[in-house]
Coordinates of C-alpha atoms and ligand atoms in Angstrom, one line a residue:
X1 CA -83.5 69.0 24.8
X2 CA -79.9 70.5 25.2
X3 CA -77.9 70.0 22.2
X4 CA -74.7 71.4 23.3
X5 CA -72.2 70.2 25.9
X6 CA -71.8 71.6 29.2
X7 CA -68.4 73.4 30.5
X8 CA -68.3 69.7 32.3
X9 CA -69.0 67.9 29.0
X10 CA -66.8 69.7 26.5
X11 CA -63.8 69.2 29.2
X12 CA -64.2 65.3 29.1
X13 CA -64.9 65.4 25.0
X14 CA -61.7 67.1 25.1
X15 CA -60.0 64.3 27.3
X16 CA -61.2 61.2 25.8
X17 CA -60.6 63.1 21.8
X18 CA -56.7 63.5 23.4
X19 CA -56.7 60.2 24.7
X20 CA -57.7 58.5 22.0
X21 CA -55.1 60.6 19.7
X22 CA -52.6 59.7 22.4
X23 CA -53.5 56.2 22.8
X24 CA -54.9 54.0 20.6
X25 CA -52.6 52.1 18.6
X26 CA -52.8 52.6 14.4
X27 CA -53.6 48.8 13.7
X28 CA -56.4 49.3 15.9
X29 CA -57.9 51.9 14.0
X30 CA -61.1 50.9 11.9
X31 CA -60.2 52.4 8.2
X32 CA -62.8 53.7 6.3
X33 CA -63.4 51.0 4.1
X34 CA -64.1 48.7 7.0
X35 CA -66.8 50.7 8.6
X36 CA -69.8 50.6 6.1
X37 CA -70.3 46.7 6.8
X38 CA -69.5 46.5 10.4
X39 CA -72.5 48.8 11.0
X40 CA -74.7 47.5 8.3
X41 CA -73.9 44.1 10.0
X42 CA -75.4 45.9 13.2
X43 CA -72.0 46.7 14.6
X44 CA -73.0 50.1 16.0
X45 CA -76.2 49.6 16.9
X46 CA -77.2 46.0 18.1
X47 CA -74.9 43.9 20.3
X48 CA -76.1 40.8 18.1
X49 CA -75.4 41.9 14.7
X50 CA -71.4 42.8 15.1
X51 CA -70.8 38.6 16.6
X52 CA -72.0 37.7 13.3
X53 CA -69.9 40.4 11.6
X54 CA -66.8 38.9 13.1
X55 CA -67.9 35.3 12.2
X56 CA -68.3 36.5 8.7
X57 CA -64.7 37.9 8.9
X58 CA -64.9 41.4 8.4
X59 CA -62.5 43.8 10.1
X60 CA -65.0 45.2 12.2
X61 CA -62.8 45.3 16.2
X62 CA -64.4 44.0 19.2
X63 CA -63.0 45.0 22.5
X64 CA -62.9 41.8 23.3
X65 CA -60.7 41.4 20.2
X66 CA -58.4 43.8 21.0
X67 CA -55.1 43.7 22.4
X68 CA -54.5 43.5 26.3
X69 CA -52.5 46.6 26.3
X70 CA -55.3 48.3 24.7
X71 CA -57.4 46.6 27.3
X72 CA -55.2 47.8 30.4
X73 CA -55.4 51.5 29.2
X74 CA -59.0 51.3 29.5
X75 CA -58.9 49.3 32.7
X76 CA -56.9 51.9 34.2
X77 CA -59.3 54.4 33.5
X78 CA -62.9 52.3 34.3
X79 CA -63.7 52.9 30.0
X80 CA -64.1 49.1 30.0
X81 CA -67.0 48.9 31.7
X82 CA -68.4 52.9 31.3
X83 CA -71.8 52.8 32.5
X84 CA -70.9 50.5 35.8
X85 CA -70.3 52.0 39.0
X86 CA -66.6 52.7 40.0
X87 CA -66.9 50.2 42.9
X88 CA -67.5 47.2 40.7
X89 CA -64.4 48.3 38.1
X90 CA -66.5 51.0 36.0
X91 CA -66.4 54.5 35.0
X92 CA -69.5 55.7 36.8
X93 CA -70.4 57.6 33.8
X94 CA -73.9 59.7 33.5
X95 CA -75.5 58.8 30.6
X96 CA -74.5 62.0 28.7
X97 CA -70.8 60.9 29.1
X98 CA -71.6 57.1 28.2
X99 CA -73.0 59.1 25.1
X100 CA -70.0 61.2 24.5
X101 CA -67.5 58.2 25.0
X102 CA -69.2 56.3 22.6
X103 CA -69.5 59.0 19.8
X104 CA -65.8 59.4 20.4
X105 CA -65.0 56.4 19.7
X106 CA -66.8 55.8 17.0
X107 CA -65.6 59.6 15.6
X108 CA -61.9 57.4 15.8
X109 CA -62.4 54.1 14.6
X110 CA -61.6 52.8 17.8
X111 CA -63.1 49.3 18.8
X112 CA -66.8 49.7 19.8
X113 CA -67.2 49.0 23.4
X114 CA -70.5 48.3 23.7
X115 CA -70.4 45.1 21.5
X116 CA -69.5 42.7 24.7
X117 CA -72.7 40.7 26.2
X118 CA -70.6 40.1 29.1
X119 CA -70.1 44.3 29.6
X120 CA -73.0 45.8 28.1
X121 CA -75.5 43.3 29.0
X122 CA -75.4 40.4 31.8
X123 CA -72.5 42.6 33.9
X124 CA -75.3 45.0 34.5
X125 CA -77.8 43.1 34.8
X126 CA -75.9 41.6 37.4
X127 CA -74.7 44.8 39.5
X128 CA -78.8 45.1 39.9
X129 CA -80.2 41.3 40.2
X130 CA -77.4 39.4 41.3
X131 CA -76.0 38.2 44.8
X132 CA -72.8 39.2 45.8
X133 CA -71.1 35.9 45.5
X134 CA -72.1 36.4 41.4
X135 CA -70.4 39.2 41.1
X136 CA -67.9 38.3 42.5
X137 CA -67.3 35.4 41.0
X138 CA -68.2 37.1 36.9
X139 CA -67.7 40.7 36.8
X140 CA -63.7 40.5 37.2
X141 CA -63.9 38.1 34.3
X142 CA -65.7 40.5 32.6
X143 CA -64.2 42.8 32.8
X144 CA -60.5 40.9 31.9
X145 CA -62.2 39.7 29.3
X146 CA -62.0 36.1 29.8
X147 CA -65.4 35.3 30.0
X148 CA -67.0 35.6 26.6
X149 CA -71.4 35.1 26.7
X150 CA -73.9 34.4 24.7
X151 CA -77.4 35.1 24.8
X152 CA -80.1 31.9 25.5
X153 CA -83.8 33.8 25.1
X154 CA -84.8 32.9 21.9
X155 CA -86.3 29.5 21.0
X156 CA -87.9 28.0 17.4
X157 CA -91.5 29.0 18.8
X158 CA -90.6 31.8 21.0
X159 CA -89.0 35.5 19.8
X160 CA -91.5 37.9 19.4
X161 CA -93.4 36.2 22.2
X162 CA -90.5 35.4 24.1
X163 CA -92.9 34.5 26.9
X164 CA -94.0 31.6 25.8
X165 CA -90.9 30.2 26.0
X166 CA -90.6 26.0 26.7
X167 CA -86.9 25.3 27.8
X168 CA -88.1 23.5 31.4
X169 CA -85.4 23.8 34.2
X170 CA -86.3 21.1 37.1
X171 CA -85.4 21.5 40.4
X172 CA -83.3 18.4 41.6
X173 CA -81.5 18.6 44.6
X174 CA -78.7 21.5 44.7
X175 CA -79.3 21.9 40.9
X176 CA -81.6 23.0 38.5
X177 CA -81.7 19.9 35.4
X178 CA -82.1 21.9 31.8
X179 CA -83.8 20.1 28.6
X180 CA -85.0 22.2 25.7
X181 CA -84.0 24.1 22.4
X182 CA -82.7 27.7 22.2
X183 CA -81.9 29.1 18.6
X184 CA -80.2 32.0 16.7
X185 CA -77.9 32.0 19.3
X186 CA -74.6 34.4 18.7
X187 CA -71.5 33.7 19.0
X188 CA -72.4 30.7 20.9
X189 CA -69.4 29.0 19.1
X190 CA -67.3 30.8 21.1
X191 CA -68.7 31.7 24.4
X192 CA -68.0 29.8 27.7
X193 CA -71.3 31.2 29.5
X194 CA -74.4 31.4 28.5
X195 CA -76.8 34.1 30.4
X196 CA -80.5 32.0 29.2
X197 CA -84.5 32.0 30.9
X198 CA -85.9 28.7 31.4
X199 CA -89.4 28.0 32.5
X200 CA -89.4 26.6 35.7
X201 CA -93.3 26.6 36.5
X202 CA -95.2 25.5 34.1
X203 CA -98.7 25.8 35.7
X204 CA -98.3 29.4 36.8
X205 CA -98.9 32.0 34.0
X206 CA -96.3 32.4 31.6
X207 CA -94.7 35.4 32.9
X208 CA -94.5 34.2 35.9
X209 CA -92.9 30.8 35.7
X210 CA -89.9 32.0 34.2
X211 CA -86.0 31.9 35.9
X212 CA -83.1 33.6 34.6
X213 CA -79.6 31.3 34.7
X214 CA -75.8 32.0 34.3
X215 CA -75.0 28.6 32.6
X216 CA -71.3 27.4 32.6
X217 CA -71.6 26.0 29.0
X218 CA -69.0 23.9 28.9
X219 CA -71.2 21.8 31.4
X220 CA -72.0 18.3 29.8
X221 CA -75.5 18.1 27.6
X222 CA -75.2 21.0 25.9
X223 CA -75.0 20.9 21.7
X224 CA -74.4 23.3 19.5
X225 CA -75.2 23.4 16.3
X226 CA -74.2 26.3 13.8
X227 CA -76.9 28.0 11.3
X228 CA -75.8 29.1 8.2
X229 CA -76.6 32.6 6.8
X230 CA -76.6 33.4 3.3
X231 CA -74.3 35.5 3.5
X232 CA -71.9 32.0 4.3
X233 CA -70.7 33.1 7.7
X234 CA -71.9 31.1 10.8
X235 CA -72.3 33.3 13.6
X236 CA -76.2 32.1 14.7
X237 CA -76.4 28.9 16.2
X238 CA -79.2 26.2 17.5
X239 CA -78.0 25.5 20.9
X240 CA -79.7 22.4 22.6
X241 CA -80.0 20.9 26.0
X242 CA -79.9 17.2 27.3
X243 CA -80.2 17.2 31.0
X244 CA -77.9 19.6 31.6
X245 CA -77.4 20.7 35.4
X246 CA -77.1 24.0 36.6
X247 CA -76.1 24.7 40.1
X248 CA -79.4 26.4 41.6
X249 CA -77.0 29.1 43.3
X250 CA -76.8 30.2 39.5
X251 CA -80.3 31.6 39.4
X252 CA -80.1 35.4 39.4
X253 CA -83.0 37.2 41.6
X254 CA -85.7 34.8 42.4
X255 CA -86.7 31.7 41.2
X256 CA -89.8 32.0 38.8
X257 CA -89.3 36.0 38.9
X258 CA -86.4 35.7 36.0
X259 CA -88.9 37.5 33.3
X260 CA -88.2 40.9 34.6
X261 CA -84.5 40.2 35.4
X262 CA -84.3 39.1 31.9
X263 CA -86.5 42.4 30.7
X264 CA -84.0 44.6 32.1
X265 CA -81.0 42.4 30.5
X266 CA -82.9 43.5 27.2
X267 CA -83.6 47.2 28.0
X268 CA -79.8 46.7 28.4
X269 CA -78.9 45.4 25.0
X270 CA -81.9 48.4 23.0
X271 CA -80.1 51.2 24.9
X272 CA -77.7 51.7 22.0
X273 CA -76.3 55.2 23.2
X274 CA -74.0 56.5 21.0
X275 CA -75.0 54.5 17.8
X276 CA -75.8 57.3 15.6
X277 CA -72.1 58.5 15.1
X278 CA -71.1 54.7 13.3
X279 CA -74.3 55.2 10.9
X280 CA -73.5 58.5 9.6
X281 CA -69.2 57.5 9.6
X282 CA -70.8 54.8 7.2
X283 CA -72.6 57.9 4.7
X284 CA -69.7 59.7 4.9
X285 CA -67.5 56.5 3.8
X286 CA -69.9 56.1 1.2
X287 CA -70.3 59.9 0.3
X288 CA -65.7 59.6 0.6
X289 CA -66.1 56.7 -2.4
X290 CA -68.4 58.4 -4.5
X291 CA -66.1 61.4 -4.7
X292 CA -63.1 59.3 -5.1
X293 CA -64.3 57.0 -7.6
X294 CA -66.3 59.5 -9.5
X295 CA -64.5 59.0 -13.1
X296 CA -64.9 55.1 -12.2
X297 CA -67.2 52.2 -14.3
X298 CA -68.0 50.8 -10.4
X299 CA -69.4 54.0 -9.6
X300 CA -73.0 55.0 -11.1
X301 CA -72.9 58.1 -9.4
X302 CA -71.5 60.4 -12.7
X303 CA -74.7 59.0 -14.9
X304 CA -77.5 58.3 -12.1
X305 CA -78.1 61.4 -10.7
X306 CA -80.7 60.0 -8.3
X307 CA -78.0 58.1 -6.4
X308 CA -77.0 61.0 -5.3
X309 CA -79.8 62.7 -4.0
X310 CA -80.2 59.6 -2.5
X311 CA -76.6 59.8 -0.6
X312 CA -78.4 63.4 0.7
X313 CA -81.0 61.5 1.9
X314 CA -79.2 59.4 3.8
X315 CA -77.3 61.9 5.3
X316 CA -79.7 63.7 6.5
X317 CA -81.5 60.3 7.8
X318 CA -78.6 59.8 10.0
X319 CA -78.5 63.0 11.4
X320 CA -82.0 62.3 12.3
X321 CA -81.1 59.0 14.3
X322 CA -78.6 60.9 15.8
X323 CA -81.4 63.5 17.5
X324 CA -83.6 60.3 17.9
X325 CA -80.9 58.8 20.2
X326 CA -80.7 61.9 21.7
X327 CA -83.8 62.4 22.6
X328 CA -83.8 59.0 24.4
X329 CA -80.5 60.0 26.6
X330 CA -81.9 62.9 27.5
X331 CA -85.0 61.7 28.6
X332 CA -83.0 59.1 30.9
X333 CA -81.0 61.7 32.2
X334 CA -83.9 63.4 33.2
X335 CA -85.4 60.3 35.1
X336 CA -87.4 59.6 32.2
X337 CA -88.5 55.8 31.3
X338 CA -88.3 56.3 27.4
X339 CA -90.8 54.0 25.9
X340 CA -92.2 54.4 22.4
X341 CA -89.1 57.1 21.9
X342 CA -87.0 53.7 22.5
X343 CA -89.3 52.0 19.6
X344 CA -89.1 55.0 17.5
X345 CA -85.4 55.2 17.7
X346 CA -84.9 51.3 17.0
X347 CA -86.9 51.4 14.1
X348 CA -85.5 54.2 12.7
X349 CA -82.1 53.6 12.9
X350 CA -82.0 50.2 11.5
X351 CA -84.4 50.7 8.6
X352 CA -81.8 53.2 7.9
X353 CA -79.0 50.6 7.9
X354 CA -80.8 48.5 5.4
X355 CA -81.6 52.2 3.2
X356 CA -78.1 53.0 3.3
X357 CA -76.7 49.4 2.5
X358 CA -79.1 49.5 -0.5
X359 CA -77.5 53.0 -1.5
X360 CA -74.4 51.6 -1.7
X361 CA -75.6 48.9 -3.5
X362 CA -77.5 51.2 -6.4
X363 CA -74.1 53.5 -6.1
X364 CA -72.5 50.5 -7.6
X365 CA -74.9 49.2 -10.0
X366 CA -73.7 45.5 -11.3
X367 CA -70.2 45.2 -9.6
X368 CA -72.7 44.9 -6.2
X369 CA -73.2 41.4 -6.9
X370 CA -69.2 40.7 -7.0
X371 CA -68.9 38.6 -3.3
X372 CA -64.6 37.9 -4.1
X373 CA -62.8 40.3 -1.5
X374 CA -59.6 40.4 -3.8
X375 CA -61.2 40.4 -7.1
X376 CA -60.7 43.5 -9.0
X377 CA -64.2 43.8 -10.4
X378 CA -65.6 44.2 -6.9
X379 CA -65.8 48.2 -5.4
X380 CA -64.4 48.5 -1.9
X381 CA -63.2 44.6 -1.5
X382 CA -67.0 43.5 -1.4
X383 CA -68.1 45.7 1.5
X384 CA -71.1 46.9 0.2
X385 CA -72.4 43.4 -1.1
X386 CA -71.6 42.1 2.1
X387 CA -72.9 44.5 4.4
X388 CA -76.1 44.3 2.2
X389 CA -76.7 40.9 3.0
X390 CA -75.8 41.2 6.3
X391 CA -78.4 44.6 6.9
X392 CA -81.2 42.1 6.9
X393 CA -80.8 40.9 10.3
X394 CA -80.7 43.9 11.7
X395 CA -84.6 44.6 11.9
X396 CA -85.6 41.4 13.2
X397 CA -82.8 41.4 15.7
X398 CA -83.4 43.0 19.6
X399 CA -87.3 42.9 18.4
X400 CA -88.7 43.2 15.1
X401 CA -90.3 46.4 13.3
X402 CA -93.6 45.1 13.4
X403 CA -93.0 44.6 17.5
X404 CA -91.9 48.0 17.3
X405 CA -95.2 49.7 15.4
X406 CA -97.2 48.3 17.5
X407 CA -95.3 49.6 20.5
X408 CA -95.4 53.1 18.7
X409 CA -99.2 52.6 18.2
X410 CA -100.5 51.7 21.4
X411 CA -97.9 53.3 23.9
X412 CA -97.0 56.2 21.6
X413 CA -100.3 57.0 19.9
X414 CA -102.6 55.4 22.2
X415 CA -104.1 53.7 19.3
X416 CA -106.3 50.2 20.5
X417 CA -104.9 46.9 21.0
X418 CA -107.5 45.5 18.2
Ligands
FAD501 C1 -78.9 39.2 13.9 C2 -79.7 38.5 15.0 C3 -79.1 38.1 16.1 C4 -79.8 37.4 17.1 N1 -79.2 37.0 18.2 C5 -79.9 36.4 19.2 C6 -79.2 35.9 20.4 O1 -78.0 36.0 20.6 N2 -80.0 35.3 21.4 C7 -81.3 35.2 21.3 O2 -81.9 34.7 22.2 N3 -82.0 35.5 20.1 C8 -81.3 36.1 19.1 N4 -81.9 36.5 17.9 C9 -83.3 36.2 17.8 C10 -84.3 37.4 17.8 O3 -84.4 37.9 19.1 C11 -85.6 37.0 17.2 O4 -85.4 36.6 15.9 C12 -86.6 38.1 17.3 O5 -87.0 38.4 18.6 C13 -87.9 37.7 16.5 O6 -88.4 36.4 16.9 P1 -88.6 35.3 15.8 O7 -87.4 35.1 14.9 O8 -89.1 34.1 16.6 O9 -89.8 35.8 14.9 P2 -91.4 35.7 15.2 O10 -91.6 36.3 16.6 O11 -91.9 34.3 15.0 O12 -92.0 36.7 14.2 C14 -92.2 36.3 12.8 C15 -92.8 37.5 12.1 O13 -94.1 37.8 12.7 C16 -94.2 39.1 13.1 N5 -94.9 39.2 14.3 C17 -94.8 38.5 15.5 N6 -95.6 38.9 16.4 C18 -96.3 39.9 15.9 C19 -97.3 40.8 16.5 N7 -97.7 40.7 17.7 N8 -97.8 41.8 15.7 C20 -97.3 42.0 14.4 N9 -96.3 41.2 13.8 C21 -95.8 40.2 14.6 C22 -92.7 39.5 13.3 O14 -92.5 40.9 13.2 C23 -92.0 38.8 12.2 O15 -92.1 39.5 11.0 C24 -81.2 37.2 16.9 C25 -81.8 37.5 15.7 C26 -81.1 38.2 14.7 C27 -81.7 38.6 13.5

């Protein structure tokens, strides 16, 4: 594995680094004290987590957040939309550069790009699956930022086994009619599409009587119902269907065939590229408060010396992600499907967010249970409290560890089924 950039590579660090000193506007930049609970929130690494973190409030930026000047500059230059192909309003980028944007970015603060469903997920999706009318009609809004989508796969008895799914869509006339249940939806308070699988065979098996649909949601039927987390944002949501018709020309790839269009949409969202950098910006915040707060009674770090061995730790943890997550670029980049190395990566990384939010928390001793923003007994405005709550999520999210071992196990290790 190459661990150094090319002549090519090091010219277009140099150009986006400049570009970004140039370019992005002050206000925009995430300050330090606002990165440890974007990322524990799932911000850098899982497009599901960082919906949520805005929900919650946080000052984590979304692109889709972000000023339309801020926007055109990246227009201008395809760095809305990296990874898609120039003709379709993209960058083109090889993975490598994808990588290097991203770390970049996150190296500046600047607004993670990644975070959008509409870019990172169903736009490619649709540049493979969809007709030409569908792109037509979604990537420009995309990529302007006006359509904002949520994700419509999970359902009360289906996540792990997402095949098993029971949301029926029933052919009737030029439409498909939708009844059913789809749950821990993000962001679904906001969105005005909805990408979602419904079964649409019920006899065949259940791989194969699955379509994927592009669902216009503010068509009538359709209820949603917001979930609660403990940390008291809302940004999950129980999202239900009553007869709800979806125009059939809205079925990307072929009727019944939608679990593999909808596997891809997911091989999509696990990518991650680029993640690494935001994990170890958050050690180095933390590591930036320790030093600063030393003489403090917030900080345990002067009388618990294994707090900071345990800062080392995590240091060195995310400098592992970082060569995990290389690992998997490179492989791609080689023409490589990485499987297990995808698993391994996953797992890694966010049982690393959850290690590092529980630093912080043990870095803090008793003032971690202080929730109040603007209170003074609570160390960095309640970040660290926060963004432990909100680490749970982040290894059940985009497949669970469990799903994970097992992938490691069998794919990985060869180890049996039983
Ligand atoms: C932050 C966050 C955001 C999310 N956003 C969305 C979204 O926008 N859209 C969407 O569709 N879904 C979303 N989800 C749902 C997510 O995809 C599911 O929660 C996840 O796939 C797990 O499914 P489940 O919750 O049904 O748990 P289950 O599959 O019921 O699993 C329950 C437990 O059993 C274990 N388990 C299950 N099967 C096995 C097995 N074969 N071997 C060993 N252990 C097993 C699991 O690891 C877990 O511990 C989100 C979840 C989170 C946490």
């Amino acid at each position: 594995m190459r661990l150094s950039d090319t002549v090519e590579e090091a010219r277009f660090r140099a150009e986006v680094r400049e570009f970004l000193q140039n370019e992005l506007p002050a206000e925009l930049r995430r300050k330090p004290s606002e990165i440890l609970q974007g990322e524990l929130s799932g911000g850098g690494i899982e497009a599901r987590g960082r919906l949520e973190a805005r929900a919650g409030g946080v000052g984590f930026q979304l692109l889709s957040g972000a000023p339309a000047e801020w926007r055109r500059k990246l227009t201008e230059r395809g760095w809305v939309a990296p990874s898609w192909p120039k003709e379709y309003g993209g960058a083109g980028l090889t993975l490598v550069e994808q990588l290097i944007l991203n770390e970049e970015f996150a190296e500046a603060g600047a607004p993670q790009m990644t975070g959008d469903m509409g870019i990172s997920m169903v736009g490619p999706t649709l540049i493979l699956y969809g007709s030409e009318e569908q792109r037509a009609e979604h990537l420009p809004k995309i990529l302007r930022g006006e359509a904002l989508w949520c994700q419509g796969f999970s359902e009360p008895g289906s996540g792990s086994d997402l095949a098993s799914l029971q949301t029926r869509a029933v052919r009737d006339g030029d439409d498909f009619v939708i009844n059913g249940q789809k749950i821990w939806t993000s962001n679904a308070q906001n969105a005005n599409w909805m990408f979602m699988l419904a079964r649409t065979d019920s006899e065949a098996p259940k791989h194969r009587g699955i379509t994927y649909f592009l669902l216009d949601f503010s068509s009538p039927g359709i209820t949603v119902q917001p979930l609660v987390q403990m940390s008291g944002a809302a940004g999950f949501n129980q999202v239900f269907f009553d007869n709800v018709r979806v125009p059939a020309k809205n079925v990307v790839g072929e009727v019944n065939r939608g679990w593999y269009v909808g596997t891809t949409t997911l091989d999509f969202e696990r990518s991650g590229i680029g993640s690494a950098v935001g994990v170890r910006k958050t050690v180095e915040s933390l590591i930036r408060w320790a030093k600063e707060h030393a003489e403090s009674d917030q900080s345990t770090t002067a009388r618990n010396p294994l707090v900071r061995y345990e800062l080392v730790d995590r240091y060195i943890e995310a400098t592992v992600a970082r060569m995990l997550s290389y690992r998997i670029v490179d492989m791609q980049s080689r023409g490589m499907i990485p499987n297990a190395e995808a698993s391994i990566a996953k797992l890694f990384s966010t049982e690393l967010t959850q290690r590092i939010a529980r630093t912080a928390m043990k870095m803090v001793g008793l003032y971690g249970l202080a929730w109040d923003r603007e209170s003074s007994y609570s160390p960095s405005r309640a970040e660290y409290s926060r963004g432990y709550v909100n680490s749970v999520g982040q290894t059940i999210a985009g497949g669970t560890s469990e799903i994970q071992r097992n992938i490691i196990a069998q794919r990985g290790l060869g180890m049996p089924r039983d």
